[in-house]
XYZ file of N, CA and C in Angstrom:
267
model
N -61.490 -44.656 56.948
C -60.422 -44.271 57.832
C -60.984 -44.180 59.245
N -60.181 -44.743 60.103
C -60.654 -44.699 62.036
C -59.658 -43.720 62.282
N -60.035 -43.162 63.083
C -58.762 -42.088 63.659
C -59.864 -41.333 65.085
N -58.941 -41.053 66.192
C -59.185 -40.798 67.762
C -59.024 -39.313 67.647
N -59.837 -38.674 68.345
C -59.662 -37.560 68.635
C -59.813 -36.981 69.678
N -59.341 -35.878 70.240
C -59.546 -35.410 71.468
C -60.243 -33.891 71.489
N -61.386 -34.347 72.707
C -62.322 -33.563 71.900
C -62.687 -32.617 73.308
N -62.626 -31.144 73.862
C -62.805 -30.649 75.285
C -64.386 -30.883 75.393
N -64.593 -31.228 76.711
C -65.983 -31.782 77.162
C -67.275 -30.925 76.510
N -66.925 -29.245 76.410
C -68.080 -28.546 75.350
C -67.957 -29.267 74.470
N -67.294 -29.185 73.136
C -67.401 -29.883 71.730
C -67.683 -31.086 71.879
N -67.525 -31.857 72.790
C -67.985 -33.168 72.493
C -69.523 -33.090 72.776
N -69.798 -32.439 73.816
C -71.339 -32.209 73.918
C -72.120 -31.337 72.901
N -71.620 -30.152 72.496
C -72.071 -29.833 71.264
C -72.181 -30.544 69.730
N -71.153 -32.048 69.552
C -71.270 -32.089 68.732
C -72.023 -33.747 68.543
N -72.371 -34.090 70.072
C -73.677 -34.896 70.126
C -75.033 -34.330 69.740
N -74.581 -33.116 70.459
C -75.678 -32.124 70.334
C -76.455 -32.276 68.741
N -75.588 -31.707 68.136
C -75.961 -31.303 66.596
C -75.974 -32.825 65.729
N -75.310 -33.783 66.493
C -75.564 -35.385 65.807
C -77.288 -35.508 65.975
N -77.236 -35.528 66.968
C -78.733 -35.673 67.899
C -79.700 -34.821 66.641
N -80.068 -33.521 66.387
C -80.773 -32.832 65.997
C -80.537 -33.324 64.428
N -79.830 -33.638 63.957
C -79.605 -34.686 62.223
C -80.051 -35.965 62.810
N -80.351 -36.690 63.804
C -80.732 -38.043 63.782
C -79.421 -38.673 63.167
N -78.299 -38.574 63.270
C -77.223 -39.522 63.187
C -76.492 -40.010 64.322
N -75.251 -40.507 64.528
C -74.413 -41.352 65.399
C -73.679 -39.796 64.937
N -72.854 -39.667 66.532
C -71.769 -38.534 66.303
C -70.692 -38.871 65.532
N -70.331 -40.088 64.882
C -69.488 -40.779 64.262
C -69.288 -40.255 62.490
N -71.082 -40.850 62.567
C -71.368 -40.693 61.172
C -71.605 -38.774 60.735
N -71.921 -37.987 61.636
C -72.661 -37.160 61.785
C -70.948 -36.005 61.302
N -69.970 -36.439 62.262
C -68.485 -35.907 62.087
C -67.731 -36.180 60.852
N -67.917 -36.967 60.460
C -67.618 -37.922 59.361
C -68.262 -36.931 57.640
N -69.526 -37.149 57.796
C -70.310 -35.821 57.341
C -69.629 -34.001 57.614
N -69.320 -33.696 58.397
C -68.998 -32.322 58.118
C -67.399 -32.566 57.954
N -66.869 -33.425 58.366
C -65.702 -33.541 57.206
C -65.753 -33.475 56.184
N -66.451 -34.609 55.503
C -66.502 -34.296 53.679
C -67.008 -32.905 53.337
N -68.579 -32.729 53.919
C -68.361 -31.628 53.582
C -67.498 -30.140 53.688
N -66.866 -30.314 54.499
C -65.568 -29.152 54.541
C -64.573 -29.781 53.759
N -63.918 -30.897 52.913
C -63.296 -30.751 52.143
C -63.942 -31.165 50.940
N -65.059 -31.400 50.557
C -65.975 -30.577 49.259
C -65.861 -28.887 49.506
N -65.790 -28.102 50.624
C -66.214 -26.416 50.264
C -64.338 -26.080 49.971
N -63.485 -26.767 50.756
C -61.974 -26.772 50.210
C -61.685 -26.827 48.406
N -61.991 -28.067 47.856
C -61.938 -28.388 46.947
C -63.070 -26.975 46.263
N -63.560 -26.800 46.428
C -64.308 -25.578 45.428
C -63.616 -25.037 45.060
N -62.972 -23.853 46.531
C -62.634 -22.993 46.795
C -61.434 -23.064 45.912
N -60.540 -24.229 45.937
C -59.250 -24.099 45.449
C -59.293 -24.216 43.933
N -60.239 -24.884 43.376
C -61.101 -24.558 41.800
C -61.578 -23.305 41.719
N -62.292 -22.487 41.960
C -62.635 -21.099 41.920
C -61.320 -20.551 41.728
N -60.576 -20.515 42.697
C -59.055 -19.808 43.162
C -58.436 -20.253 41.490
N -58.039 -21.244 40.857
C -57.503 -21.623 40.036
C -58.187 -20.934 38.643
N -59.528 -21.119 38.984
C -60.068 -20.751 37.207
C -59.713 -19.003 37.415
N -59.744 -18.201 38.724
C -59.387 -17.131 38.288
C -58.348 -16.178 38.181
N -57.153 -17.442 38.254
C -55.538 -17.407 38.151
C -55.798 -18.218 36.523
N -56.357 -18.545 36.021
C -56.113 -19.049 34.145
C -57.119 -17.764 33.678
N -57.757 -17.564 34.134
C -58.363 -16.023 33.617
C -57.463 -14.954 33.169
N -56.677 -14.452 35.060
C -56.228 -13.745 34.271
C -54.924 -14.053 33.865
N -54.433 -15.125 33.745
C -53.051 -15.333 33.009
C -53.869 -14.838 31.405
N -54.590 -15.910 30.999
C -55.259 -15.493 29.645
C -55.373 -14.753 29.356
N -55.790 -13.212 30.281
C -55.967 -12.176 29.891
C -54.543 -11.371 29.519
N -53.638 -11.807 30.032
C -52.417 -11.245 30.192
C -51.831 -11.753 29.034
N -52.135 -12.474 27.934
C -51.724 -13.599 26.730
C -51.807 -11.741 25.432
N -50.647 -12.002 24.901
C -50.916 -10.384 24.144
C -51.339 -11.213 22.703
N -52.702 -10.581 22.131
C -52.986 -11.200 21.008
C -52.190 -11.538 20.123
N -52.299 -12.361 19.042
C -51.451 -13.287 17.933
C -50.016 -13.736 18.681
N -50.418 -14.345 19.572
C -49.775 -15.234 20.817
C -49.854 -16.695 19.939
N -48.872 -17.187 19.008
C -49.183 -18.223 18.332
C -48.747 -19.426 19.660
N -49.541 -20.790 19.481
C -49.101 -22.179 20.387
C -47.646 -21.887 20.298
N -46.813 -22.230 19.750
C -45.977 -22.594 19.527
C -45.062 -21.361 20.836
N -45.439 -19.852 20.301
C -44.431 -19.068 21.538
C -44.992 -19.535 22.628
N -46.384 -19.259 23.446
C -46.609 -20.173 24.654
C -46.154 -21.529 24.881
N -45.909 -22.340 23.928
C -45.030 -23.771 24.622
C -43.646 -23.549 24.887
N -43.479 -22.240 24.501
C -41.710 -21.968 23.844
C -41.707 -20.972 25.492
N -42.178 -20.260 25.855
C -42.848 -19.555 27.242
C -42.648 -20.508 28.530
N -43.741 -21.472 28.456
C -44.205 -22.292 29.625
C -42.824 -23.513 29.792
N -42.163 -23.521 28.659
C -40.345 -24.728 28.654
C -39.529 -23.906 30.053
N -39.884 -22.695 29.144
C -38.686 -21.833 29.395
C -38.703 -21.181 31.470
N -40.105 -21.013 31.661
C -40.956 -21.257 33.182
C -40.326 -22.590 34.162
N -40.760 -23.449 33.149
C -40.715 -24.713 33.483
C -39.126 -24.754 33.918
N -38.202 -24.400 33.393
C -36.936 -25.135 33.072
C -36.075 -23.671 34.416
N -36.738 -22.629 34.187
C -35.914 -21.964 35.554
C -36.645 -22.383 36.973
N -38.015 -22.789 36.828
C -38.587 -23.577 38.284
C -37.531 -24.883 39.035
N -37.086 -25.731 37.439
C -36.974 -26.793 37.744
C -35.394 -26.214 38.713
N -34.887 -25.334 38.197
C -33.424 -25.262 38.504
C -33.507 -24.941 40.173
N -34.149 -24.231 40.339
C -34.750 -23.763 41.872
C -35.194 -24.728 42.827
N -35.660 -25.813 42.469
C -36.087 -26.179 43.520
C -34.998 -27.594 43.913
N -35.284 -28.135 45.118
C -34.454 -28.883 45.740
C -34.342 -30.236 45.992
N -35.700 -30.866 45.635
C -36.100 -32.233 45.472
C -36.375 -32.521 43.804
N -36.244 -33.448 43.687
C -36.143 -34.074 41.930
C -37.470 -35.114 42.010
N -38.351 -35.413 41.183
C -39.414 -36.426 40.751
C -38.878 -37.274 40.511
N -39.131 -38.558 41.509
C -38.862 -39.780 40.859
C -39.634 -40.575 39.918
């Protein structure tokens, strides 16, 4: 992806700056703390998730057979669907 940015005369010098001190092109160097800020995104929103199935799980009242949780998650499913305002094509 190419894309322009506008950058105030500090940050652009700071972020030669810090290209410079990695030995990269400010190109490649920006390019780099992009991914890595949406690799620490993507964590974050995995962390966030495993400890929203935690504690749903925990909240599961024992001899919770499959069958009532699919009979549960329809029933979720089916008052979400009524709520919202756009349809899946």
């Amino acid at each position: 992806m190419n894309l322009t940015i506008d950058l105030s005369e500090q940050n652009a010098a700071e972020l030669e700056a810090q290209a410079r001190a990695a030995h990269m092109q400010a190109d490649r160097y920006l390019a780099q703390v992009v991914a890595q800020a949406l690799e620490s995104r993507r964590k974050t929103k995995l962390q966030d998730l495993e400890k929203h199935l935690d504690y749903m799980a925990s909240q599961v009242v024992p001899g919770t057979t499959e069958e009532d949780m699919e009979a549960a998650l329809e029933e979720a499913l089916e008052h979400v669907r009524q709520q919202r305002t756009w349809q899946p094509s």
